[in-house]
CSV table of C-alpha atoms in Angstrom, one decimal:
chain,number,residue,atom,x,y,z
A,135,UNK,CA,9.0,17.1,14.7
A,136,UNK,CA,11.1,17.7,17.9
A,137,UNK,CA,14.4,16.9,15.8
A,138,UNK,CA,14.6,18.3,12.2
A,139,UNK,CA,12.5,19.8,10.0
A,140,UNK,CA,10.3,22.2,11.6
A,141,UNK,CA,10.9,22.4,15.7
A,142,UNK,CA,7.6,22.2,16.6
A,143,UNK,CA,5.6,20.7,14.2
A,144,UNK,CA,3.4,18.0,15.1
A,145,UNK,CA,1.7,15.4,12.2
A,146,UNK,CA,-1.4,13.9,11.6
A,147,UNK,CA,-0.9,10.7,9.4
A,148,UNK,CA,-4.8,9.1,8.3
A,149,UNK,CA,-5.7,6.0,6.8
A,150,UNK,CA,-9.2,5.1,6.3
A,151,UNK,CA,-10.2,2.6,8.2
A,152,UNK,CA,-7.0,1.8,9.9
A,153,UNK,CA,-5.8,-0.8,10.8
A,154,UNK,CA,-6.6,-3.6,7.7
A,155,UNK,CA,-5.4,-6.2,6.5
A,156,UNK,CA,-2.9,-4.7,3.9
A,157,UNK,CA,-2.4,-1.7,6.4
A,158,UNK,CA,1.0,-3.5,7.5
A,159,UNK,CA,3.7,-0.1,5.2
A,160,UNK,CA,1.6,2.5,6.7
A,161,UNK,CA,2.2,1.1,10.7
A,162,UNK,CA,5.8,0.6,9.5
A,163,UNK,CA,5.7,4.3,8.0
A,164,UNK,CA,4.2,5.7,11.4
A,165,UNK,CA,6.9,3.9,13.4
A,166,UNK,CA,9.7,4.8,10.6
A,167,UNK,CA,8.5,9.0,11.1
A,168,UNK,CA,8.5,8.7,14.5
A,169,UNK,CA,12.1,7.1,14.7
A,170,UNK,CA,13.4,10.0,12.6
A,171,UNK,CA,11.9,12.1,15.0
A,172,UNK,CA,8.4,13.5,14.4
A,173,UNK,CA,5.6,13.5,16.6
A,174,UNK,CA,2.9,11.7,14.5
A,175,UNK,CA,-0.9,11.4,15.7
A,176,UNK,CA,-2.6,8.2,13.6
A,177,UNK,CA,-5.9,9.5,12.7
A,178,UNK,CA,-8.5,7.3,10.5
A,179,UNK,CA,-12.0,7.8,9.5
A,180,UNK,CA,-14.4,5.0,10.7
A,181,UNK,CA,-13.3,2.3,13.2
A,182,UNK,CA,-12.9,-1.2,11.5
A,183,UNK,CA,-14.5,-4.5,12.2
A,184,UNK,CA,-12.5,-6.5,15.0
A,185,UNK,CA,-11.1,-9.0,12.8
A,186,UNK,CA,-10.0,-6.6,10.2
A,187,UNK,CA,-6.4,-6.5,10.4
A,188,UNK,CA,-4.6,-10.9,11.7
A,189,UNK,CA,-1.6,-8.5,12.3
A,190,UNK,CA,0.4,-8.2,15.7
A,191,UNK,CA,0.0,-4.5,15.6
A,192,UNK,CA,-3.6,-4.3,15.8
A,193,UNK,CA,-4.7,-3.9,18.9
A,194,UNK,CA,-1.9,-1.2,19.6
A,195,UNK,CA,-2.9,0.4,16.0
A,196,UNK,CA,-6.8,0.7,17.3
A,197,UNK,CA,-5.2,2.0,20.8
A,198,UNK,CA,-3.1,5.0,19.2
A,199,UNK,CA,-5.6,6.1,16.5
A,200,UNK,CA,-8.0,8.8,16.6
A,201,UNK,CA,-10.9,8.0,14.6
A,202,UNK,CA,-13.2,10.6,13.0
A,203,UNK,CA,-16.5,9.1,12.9
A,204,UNK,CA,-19.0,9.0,14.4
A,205,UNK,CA,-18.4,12.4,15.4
A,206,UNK,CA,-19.8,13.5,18.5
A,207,UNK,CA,-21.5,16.7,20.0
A,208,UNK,CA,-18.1,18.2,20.4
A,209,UNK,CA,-17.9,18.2,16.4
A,210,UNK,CA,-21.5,19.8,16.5
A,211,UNK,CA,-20.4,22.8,18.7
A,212,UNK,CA,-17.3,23.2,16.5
A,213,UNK,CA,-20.3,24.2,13.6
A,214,UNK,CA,-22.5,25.9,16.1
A,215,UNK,CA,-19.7,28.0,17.2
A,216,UNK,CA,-18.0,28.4,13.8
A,217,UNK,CA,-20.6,29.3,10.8
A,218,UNK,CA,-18.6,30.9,8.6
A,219,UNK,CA,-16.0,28.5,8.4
A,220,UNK,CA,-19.0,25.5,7.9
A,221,UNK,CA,-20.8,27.6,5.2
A,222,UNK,CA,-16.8,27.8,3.4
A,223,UNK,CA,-17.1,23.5,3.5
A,224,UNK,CA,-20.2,23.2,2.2
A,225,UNK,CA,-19.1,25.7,-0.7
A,226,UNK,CA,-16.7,23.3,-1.4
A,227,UNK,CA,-18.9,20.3,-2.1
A,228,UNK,CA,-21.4,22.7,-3.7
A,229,UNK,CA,-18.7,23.6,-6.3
A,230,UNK,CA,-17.9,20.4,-7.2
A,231,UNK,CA,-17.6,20.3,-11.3
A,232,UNK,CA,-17.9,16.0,-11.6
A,233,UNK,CA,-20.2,14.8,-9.2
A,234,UNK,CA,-23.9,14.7,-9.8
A,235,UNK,CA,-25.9,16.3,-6.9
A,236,UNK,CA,-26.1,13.0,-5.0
A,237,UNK,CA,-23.1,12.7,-4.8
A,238,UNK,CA,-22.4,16.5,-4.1
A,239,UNK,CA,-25.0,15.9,-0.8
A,240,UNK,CA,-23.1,13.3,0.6
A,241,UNK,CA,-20.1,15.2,0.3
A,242,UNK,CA,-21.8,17.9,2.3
A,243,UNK,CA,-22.9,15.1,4.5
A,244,UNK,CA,-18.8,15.2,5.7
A,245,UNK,CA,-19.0,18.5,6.8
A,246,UNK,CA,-19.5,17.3,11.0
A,247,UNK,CA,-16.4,15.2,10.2
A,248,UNK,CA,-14.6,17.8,9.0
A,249,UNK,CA,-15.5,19.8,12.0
A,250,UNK,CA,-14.3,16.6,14.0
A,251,UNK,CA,-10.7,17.0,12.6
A,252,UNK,CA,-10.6,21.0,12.5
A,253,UNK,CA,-11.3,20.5,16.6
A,254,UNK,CA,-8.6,17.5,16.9
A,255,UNK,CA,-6.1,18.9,14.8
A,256,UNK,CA,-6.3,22.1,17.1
A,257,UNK,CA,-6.4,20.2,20.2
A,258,UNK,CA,-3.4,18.6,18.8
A,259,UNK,CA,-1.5,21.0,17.3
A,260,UNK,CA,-1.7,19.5,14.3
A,261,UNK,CA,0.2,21.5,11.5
A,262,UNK,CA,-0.1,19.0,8.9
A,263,UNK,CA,-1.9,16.0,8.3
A,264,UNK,CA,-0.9,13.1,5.1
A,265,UNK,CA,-3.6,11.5,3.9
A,266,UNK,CA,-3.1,8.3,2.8
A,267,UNK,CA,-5.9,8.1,0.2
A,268,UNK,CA,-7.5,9.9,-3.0
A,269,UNK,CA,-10.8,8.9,-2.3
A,270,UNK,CA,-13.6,10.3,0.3
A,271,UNK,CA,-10.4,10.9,2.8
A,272,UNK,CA,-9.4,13.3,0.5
A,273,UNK,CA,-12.9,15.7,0.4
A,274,UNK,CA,-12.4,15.1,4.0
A,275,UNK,CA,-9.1,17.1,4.0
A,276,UNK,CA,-9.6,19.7,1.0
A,277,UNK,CA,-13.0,20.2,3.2
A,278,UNK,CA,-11.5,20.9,6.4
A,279,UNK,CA,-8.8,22.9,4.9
A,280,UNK,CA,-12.2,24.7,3.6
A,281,UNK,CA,-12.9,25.4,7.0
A,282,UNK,CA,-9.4,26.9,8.3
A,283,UNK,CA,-7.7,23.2,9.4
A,284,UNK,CA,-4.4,22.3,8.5
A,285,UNK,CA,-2.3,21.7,5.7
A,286,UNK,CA,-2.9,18.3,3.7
A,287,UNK,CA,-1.2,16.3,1.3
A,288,UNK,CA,-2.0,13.0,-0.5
A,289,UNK,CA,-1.2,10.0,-1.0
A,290,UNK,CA,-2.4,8.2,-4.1
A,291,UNK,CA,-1.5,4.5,-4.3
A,292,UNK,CA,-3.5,3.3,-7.8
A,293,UNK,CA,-5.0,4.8,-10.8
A,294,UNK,CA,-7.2,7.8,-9.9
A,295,UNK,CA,-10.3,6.2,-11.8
A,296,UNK,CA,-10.5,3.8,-8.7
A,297,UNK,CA,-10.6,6.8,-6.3
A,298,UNK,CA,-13.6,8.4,-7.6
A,299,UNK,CA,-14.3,12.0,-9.3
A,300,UNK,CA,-13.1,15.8,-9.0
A,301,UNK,CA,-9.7,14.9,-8.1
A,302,UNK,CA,-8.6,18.2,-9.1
A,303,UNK,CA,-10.7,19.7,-6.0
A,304,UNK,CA,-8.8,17.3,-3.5
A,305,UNK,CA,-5.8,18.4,-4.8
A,306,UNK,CA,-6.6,22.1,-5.6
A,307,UNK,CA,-5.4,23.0,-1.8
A,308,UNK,CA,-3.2,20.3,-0.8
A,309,UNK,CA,0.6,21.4,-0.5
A,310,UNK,CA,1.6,18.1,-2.5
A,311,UNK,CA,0.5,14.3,-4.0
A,312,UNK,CA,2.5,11.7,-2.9
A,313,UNK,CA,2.4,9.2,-6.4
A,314,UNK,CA,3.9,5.6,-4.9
A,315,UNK,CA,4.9,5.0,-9.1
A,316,UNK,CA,6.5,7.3,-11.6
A,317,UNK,CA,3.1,6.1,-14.1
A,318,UNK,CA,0.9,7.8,-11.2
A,319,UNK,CA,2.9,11.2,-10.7
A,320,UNK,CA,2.5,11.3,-14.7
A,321,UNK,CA,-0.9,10.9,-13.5
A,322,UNK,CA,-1.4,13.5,-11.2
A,323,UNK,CA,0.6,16.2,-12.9
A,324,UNK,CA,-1.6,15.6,-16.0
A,325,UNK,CA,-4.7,16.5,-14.2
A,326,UNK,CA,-2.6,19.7,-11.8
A,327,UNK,CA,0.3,20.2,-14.2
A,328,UNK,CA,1.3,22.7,-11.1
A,329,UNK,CA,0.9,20.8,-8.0
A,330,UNK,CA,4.6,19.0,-6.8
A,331,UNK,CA,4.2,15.2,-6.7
A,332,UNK,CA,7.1,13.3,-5.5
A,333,UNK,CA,7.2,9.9,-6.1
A,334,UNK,CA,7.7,8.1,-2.7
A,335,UNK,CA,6.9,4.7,-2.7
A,336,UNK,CA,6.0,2.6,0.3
A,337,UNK,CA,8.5,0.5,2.0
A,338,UNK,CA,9.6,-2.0,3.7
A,339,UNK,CA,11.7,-3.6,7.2
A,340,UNK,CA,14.8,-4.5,5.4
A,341,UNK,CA,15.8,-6.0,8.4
A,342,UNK,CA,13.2,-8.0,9.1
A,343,UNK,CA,11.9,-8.9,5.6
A,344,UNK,CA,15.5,-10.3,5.3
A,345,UNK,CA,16.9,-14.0,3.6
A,346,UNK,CA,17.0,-16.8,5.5
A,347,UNK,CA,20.1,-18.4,6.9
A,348,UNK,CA,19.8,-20.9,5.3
A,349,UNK,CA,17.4,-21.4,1.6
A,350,UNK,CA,15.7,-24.5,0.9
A,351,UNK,CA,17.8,-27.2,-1.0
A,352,UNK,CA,17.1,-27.4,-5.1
A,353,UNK,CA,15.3,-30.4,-5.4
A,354,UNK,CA,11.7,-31.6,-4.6
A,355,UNK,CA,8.4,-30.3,-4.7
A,356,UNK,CA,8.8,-26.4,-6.2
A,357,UNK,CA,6.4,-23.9,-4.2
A,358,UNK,CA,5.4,-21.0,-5.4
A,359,UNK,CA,3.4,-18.1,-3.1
A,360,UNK,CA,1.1,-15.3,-3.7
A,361,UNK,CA,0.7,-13.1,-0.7
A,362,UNK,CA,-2.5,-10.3,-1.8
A,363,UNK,CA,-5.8,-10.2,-1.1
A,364,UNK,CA,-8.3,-12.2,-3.1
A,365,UNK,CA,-10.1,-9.6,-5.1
A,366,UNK,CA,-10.1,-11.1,-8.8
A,367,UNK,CA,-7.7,-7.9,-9.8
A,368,UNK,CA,-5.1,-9.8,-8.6
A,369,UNK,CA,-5.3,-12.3,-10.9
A,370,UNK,CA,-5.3,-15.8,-9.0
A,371,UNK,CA,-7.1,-17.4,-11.2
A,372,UNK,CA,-4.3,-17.1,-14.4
A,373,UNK,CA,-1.7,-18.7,-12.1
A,374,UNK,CA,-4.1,-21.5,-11.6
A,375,UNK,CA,-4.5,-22.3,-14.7
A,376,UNK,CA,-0.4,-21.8,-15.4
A,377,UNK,CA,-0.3,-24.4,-12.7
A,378,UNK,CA,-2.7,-26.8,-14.2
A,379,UNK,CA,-0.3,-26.1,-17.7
A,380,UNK,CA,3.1,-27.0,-15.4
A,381,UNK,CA,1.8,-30.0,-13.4
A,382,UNK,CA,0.6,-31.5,-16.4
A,383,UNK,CA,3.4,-30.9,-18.1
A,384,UNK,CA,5.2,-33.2,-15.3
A,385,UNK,CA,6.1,-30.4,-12.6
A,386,UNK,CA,5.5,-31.4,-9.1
A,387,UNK,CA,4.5,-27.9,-7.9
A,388,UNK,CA,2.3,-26.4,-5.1
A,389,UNK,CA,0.8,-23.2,-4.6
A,390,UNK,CA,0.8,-21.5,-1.3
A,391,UNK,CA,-2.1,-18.3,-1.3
A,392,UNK,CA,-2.0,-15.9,1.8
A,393,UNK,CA,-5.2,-13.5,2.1
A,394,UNK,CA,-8.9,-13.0,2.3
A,395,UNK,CA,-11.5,-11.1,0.4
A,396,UNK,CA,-14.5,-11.0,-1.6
A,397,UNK,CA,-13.0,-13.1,-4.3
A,398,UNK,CA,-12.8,-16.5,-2.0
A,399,UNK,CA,-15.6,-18.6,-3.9
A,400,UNK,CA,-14.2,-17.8,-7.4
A,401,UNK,CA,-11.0,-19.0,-6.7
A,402,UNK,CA,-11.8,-22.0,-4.7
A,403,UNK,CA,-14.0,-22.5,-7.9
A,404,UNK,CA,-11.2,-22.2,-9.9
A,405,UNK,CA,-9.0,-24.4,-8.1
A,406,UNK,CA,-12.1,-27.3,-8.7
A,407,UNK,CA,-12.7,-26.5,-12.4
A,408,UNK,CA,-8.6,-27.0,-13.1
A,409,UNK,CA,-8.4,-30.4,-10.6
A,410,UNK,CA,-6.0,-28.8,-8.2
A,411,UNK,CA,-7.2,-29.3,-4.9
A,412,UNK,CA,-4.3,-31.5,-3.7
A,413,UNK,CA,-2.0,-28.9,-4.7
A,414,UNK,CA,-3.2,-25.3,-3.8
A,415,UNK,CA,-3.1,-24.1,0.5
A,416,UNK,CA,-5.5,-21.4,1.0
A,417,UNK,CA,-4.2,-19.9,4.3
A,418,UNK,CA,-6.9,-17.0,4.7
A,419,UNK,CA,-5.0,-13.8,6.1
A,420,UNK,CA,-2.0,-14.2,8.4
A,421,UNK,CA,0.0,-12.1,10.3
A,422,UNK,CA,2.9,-10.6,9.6
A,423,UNK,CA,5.5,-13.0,10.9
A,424,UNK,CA,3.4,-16.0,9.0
A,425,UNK,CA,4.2,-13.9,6.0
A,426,UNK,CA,7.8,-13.9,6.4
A,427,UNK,CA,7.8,-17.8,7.7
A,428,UNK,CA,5.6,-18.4,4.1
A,429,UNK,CA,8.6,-16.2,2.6
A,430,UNK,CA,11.5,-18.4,3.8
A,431,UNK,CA,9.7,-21.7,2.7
A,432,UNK,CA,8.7,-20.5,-0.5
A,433,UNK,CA,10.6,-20.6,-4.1
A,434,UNK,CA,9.0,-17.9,-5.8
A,435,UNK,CA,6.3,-15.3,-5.3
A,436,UNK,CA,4.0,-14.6,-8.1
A,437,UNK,CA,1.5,-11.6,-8.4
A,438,UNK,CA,-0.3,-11.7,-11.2
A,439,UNK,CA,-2.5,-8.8,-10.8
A,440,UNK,CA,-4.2,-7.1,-14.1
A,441,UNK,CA,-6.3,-3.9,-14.4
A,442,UNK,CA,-5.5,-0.4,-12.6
A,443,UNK,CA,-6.0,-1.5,-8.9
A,444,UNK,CA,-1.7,-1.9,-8.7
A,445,UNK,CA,0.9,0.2,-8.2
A,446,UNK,CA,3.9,-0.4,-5.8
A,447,UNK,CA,2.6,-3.9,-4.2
A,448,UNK,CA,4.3,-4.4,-1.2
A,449,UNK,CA,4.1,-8.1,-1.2
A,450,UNK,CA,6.7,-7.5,-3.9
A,451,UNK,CA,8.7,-5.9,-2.1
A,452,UNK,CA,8.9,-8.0,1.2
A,453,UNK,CA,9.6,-10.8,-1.0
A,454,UNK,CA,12.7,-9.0,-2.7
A,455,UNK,CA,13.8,-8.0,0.5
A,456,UNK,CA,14.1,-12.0,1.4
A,457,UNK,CA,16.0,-12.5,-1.4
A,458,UNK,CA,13.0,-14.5,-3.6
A,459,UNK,CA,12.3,-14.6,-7.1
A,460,UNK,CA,9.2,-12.9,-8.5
A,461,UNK,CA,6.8,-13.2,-11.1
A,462,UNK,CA,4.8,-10.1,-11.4
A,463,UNK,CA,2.8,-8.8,-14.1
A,464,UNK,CA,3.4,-5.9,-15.9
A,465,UNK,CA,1.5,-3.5,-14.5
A,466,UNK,CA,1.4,0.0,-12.2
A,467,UNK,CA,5.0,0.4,-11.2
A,468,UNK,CA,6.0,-3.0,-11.2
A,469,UNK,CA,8.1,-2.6,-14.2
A,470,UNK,CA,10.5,0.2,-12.2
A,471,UNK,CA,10.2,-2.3,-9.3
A,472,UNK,CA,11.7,-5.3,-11.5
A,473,UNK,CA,14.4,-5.3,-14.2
A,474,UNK,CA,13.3,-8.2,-16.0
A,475,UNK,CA,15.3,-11.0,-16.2
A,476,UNK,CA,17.9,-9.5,-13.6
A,477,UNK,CA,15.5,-8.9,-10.2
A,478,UNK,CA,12.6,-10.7,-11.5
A,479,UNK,CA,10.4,-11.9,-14.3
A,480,UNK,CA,8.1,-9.4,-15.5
A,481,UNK,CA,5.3,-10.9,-17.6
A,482,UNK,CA,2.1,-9.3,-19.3
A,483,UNK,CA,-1.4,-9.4,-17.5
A,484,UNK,CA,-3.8,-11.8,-18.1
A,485,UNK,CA,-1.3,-14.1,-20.2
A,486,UNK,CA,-1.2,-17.7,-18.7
A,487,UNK,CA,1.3,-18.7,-21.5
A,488,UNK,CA,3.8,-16.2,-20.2
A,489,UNK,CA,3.0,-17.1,-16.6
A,490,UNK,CA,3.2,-20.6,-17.4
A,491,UNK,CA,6.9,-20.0,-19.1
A,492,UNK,CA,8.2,-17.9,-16.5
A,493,UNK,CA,7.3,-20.4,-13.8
A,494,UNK,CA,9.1,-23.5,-15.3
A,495,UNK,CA,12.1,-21.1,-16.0
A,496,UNK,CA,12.0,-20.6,-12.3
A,497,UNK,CA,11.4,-24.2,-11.6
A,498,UNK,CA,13.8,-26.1,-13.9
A,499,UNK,CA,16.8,-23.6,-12.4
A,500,UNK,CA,18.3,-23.4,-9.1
A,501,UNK,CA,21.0,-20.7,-10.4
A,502,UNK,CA,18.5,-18.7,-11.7
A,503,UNK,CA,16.5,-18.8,-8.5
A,504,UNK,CA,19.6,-18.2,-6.9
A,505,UNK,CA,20.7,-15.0,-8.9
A,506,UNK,CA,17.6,-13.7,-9.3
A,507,UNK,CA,16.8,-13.4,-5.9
A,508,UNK,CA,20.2,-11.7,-4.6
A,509,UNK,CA,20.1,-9.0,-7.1
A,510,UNK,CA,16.3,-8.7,-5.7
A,511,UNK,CA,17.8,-8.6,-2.4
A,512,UNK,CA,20.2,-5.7,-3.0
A,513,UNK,CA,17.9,-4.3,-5.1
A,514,UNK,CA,15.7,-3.5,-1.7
A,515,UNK,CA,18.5,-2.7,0.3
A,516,UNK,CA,18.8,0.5,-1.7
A,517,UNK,CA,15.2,1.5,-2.7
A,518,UNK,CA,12.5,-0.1,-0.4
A,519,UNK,CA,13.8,0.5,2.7
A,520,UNK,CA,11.0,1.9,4.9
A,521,UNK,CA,13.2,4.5,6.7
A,522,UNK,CA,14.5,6.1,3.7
A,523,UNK,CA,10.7,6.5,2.4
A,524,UNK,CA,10.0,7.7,5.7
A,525,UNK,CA,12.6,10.4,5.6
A,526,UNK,CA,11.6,11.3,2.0
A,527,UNK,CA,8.3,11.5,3.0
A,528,UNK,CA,9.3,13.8,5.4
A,529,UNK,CA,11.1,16.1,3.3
A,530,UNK,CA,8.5,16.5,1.3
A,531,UNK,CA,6.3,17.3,3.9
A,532,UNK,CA,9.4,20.4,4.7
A,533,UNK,CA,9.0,21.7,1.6
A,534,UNK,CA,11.4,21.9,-1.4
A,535,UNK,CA,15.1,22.3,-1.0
A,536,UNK,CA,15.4,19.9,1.6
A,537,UNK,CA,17.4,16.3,1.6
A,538,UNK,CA,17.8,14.1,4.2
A,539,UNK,CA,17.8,10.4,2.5
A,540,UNK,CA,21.4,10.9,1.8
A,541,UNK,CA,21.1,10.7,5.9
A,542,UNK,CA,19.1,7.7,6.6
A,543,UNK,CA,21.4,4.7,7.7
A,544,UNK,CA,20.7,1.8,10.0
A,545,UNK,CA,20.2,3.7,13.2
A,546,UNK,CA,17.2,6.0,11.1
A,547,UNK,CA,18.8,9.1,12.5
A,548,UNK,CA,17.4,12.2,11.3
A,549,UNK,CA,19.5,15.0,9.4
């Protein structure tokens, strides 16, 4: 960071197969660190299909980033000229306590690209490298800090069951975990009651996730928006059926969903079985600026995700930023996100009575649209901006006894 912290210092910032289609918080992130002043290289792990990520800053996200695999025959010199340090990462996935010995072989398997970011973070001068999973990224990093490369820390954005075994071996070495919810640092501390976990949340562009000038009149046709991939965790199909519950019930209602993913056909089956196919807009993933048009048009966004796949959703937070009533479910962090009944609705998973009784609340009321959706507003203002997570992310990265939030302001100055 050529302002700040460490003079010097240069980051590595890696997100598995960037960019994606929900990889919108870590580009803002990347921009927000380099704003305050660090020099950040975007590394990632496999290069992802061409139509991965309908955002605008795709092609100059698949530009900037270094990607890890396949590595090449300068990764195989790195072993050939460094045995020692090679037979140190293979230690480390023989020593692993969870896995069975399959999987223990295809950690090994990681050890050429592990030798792929040893040799880039030294080419790089790479000091310190956040890595924004708890999943096979994070072998990758507790291996190639095995092997003598640099400093890692984590980033763990769901329940650890979803990220796979021996956590504690990621973490053992890594200088911090980065818990996104106060229910994941709880977490993480349980398994490495030692290890310092800050919870630093994603965020958002405040200023460009901002109200409209003008909101749509009360009156007419109420539409309600989900903006999250369609993977059955998040729950589509129990607003559908809320929906089926409202419009019989004499609401004229519609129901915008933005995304893509695996769960296409058993929503779309869904959406036949409860008779709403004059009434539900699949729009397939869109790009960022769609999302904020969708936003602006839209009366409420709902999420109403259930298992342990959520934590801070970021939809969430884009739509608080715009000033618009949610309906989220109770589950990850969502319930320090949302004061119930002040920012948001907060309703329990899986329960279509309580989705369907929020959503005619929000219906039925303009003023509580209205209300709702400014205390959401200011409720951004001062904990989602993307800049201050930025900065905190960066003081965690200094070490303890450092503060710069207090700092951040709309220019993004560093301290």
């Amino acid at each position: 960071m050529a302002q700040g912290r460490r003079a010097g210092t240069r980051l590595g910032y890696l997100v598995p197969e960037m960019p994606g289609q929900t990889h919108a918080f870590f580009w803002r992130e990347v921009q927000a660190l380099g704003e305050l002043g660090a020099d950040v290289v975007l590394l990632s792990t496999r290069r992802p299909p061409p139509d991965a990520c309908p955002h605008d800053f795709a092609r100059a996200a698949r530009a900037e980033t270094v990607y890890l695999y396949p590595p090449g025959a300068a990764s195989a010199a790195w072993l050939a000229a460094h045995p020692g340090l090679a037979a140190r990462g293979a230690r480390y996935a023989g020593r692993l306590v969870e896995s069975t010995r399959a999987e223990k072989l295809r950690v090994t398997a990681l050890l050429p690209v592990a030798a792929e970011l040893c040799r880039v973070a030294a080419a790089r001068r790479l000091s310190h490298v956040h890595i924004q999973s708890c999943a096979t990224s994070a072998h990758l990093g507790a291996m190639a800090r095995a092997m003598g490369g640099p400093d890692y820390s984590l980033g763990l954005h769901g329940h650890l069951a979803v990220y796979g075994k021996d956590h504690a071996a990621k973490m053992e070495r890594a200088t911090f975990v980065r818990a996104v919810t106060r229910p994941l640092r709880a977490d993480v501390l349980a398994l490495a009651p030692s290890i310092r976990a800050p919870v630093i949340s994603m965020g958002v562009d405040t200023d460009h996730f901002a109200p409209p000038p003008v909101r749509k009149e009360a009156g007419g046709q109420v539409r309600f928006l989900s903006v999250a991939r369609l993977n059955p965790t998040k729950g589509h199909v129990f607003f559908l059926r809320a929906l089926r519950a409202l419009v019989d019930a004499g609401l004229d209602a519609r129901y915008v969903v933005a995304g893509a993913g695996p769960a296409e056909a058993e929503v779309r089956a869904e959406i036949a079985a409860q008779r709403l196919e004059s009434r539900v807009d699949l729009l397939g993933a869109i790009p960022q600026d769609e999302v904020l048009r969708q936003l602006h048009a839209a009366d409420c966004l709902v999420l109403t995700s259930f298992g342990e796949g959520e934590a801070a959703p970021v939809a969430v937070m884009e739509a608080m930023a715009t000033g618009l009533p949610v309906i989220c479910s109770i589950i990850g962090g969502t319930a320090d996100m949302i004061e119930d009944g002040r920012t948001g609705l907060l309703v329990p998973q899986c329960d279509v009575n309580a989705i369907r009784d929020a959503a005619w609340k929000i219906a039925r009321d303009p003023s509580l649209r209205a209300r709702l959706g400014h205390a959401a507003r200011q409720r951004a203002l001062s904990e989602f901006d993307y800049r201050r997570k930025a900065t905190e992310l960066l003081d965690a990265i200094a070490g303890p006894g450092t503060d710069c939030a207090a700092a951040v302001d709309k220019t993004a100055q560093s301290c």
